[in-house]
């Protein structure tokens, strides 16, 4: 159980992705950043991170479609998904499917603190 | 000119007094009869005399001569009296005529017969006539005159005065007086009635004329207004058929007036409006909706259409005045504005949030340990960025509110958490100024319904202001039960206070109290405007108690059960398409 848990940040804005990713790193995750929807779907076919931080506003494939895909796959059943959006309406809609919904603007400190709930088991 | 009208003109006397005219006309008729009769006698006498004169020295009998001269005298006298009657005085003519008639009657027979026999009756004629052509009471004068004549004639032939005849004369006079008087009275009444009637007719005519003029001016004025008005106007009747249209509407709709007038709303809008807009228009025309105006598409234009029902006295809906304004440009501007707002809200906030994110990361040592000065500089960067972000947020909120795009997300929230968060963000600011900050929750359930983000925004604005304008003392926030259906948030401070005269405008956008004392404080002047508009959007009310040097207390009263709008946009300005 010494292997680091993996996390995937799906966010098109470079700076936001860096900030989210850093917040995850500080919680003990090994993170990878993907900045478009289609690439994220592609990656999820053979990659099974413990946690996905998903921005709903993405080029190519919408974040909601990615969320729906994750929830439809039996093999991704145990994956935790944090949704990030600036649209309160979307936040409301994703409440049931996501493990956590963050409404933008969300600060580095906030993300860091909230993600601590999903810390890899050996550190919890 | 026919005989009848010549006769009429001859008989009628052109005087104003109707009684005088009537009497004189009557006298004329009598004169005509008498003169005509005399003329016949004269002609007859002349025809009898002329052959005898021509027959050579034939003797003309006395009575024939008397008849000839008498009838000639009567004709001349008749004409003379007629002239007096016509051109001078009816009274003089009547007296003259009656006097002559009475005298002639006195000598028309032998004295015995006149005083005491068959010719007595003849005196009844002037007595009767006097009451009719002179005056009602004149019958008594002539009765007296006739009695005198009869008496004198009687005396001249040694007869005793004929008392029964005199009584008879006065009886005739009495009856004649009574009937003439009654007649005159009746005529006078009739004339009074007629006069009254005339007066009324004149009055009504006058009123009618005035009303007509008024209506004409009024409708002229209305017409002028309708024609000069820049907005298009159509007046629809109760059956939703266009009854009146002004020139501006023909231009606006691109239809000639004859294609508008007399057509029903559905026929009029066909081929120009989408079906749902047509339906909406028809419903609005029937007064079926409470909103008095709508934005509707007509061909490629956007029209702002306002409806005003025409109610007659009995509140019966008798039609609708519909005013059309070309809203195309405004709608386009609106659309551009909301496009700009949504673009700006993303483009302005994203980099600021990135700055904050990196600053936070630097602060927690993600990129290595920091010196105190570096740490301090990062604090300043964070504080300034937050201020900038607050400013941008306020501007965007204002723009969103103005565009009618600001949406509330009503849900359950914990009031204690809301105020604890507030203390966490604002408390630091208060402490740095040496101002005490505290909050209390009184008599409220733990969980309330509302939009916590917007409530936080309201509180941050109010508390931020309070701290800004307070140099010593406290800033207190109170959440409490206002009444059965409302709760309240109150922010009070011991700061500079707001002058009374400024209370009316401090809630307007971009207004700050322009005062040397307060000028030193910076701000966008948007905070209170947004607070007020958010409060209104939440169905609440904001009140202010404050004066210079008295501190300020803002109270926001909110419904415990706010209306949940779901996913609908809460349009405050009714944006177009």
PDB file of C-alpha atoms in Angstrom, chain A residues 13-15 18-19 22 26 57 87-89 92-93 103 105-109 112, chain B residues 346 349-350 353-358 360-361 364 366-367 389 407 409 453 567 569:
ATOM      1  CA  UNK A  13      -7.530  26.647 -17.845  1.00  0.00           C
ATOM      2  CA  UNK A  14      -3.822  26.145 -17.342  1.00  0.00           C
ATOM      3  CA  UNK A  15      -3.508  28.183 -14.149  1.00  0.00           C
ATOM      4  CA  UNK A  18      -1.884  23.942 -11.825  1.00  0.00           C
ATOM      5  CA  UNK A  19      -3.531  25.266  -8.669  1.00  0.00           C
ATOM      6  CA  UNK A  22      -0.959  21.423  -6.414  1.00  0.00           C
ATOM      7  CA  UNK A  26      -0.314  18.564  -1.046  1.00  0.00           C
ATOM      8  CA  UNK A  57     -16.594  23.785 -18.901  1.00  0.00           C
ATOM      9  CA  UNK A  87     -22.493  27.780 -12.931  1.00  0.00           C
ATOM     10  CA  UNK A  88     -24.617  27.292  -9.810  1.00  0.00           C
ATOM     11  CA  UNK A  89     -27.329  25.630 -11.898  1.00  0.00           C
ATOM     12  CA  UNK A  92     -27.142  21.777  -8.442  1.00  0.00           C
ATOM     13  CA  UNK A  93     -27.646  19.274 -11.274  1.00  0.00           C
ATOM     14  CA  UNK A 103     -18.527  26.370  -7.089  1.00  0.00           C
ATOM     15  CA  UNK A 105     -14.279  30.854  -7.756  1.00  0.00           C
ATOM     16  CA  UNK A 106     -12.672  28.458  -5.390  1.00  0.00           C
ATOM     17  CA  UNK A 107      -9.356  29.238  -3.731  1.00  0.00           C
ATOM     18  CA  UNK A 108      -6.312  27.054  -3.463  1.00  0.00           C
ATOM     19  CA  UNK A 109      -6.722  26.862   0.298  1.00  0.00           C
ATOM     20  CA  UNK A 112      -6.670  21.857  -0.400  1.00  0.00           C
TER      21      UNK A 112
ATOM     22  CA  UNK B 346     -15.258  34.941 -17.099  1.00  0.00           C
ATOM     23  CA  UNK B 349     -12.362  36.858 -12.871  1.00  0.00           C
ATOM     24  CA  UNK B 350     -10.266  33.996 -14.200  1.00  0.00           C
ATOM     25  CA  UNK B 353      -8.445  33.918  -9.331  1.00  0.00           C
ATOM     26  CA  UNK B 354      -5.252  32.542 -10.819  1.00  0.00           C
ATOM     27  CA  UNK B 355      -3.249  35.303  -9.118  1.00  0.00           C
ATOM     28  CA  UNK B 356      -4.932  34.455  -5.826  1.00  0.00           C
ATOM     29  CA  UNK B 357      -4.276  30.767  -6.342  1.00  0.00           C
ATOM     30  CA  UNK B 358      -0.558  31.240  -6.995  1.00  0.00           C
ATOM     31  CA  UNK B 360      -1.868  31.085  -1.808  1.00  0.00           C
ATOM     32  CA  UNK B 361       0.488  28.420  -3.058  1.00  0.00           C
ATOM     33  CA  UNK B 364       1.970  27.901   2.076  1.00  0.00           C
ATOM     34  CA  UNK B 366       4.706  25.119  -2.228  1.00  0.00           C
ATOM     35  CA  UNK B 367       7.612  26.777  -3.993  1.00  0.00           C
ATOM     36  CA  UNK B 389     -11.966  40.913  -7.445  1.00  0.00           C
ATOM     37  CA  UNK B 407     -30.348  34.659 -10.691  1.00  0.00           C
ATOM     38  CA  UNK B 409     -30.370  30.141  -5.958  1.00  0.00           C
ATOM     39  CA  UNK B 453     -24.003  33.364  -1.478  1.00  0.00           C
ATOM     40  CA  UNK B 567     -34.348  27.634 -13.178  1.00  0.00           C
ATOM     41  CA  UNK B 569     -34.169  33.877 -14.731  1.00  0.00           C
TER      42      UNK B 569
END
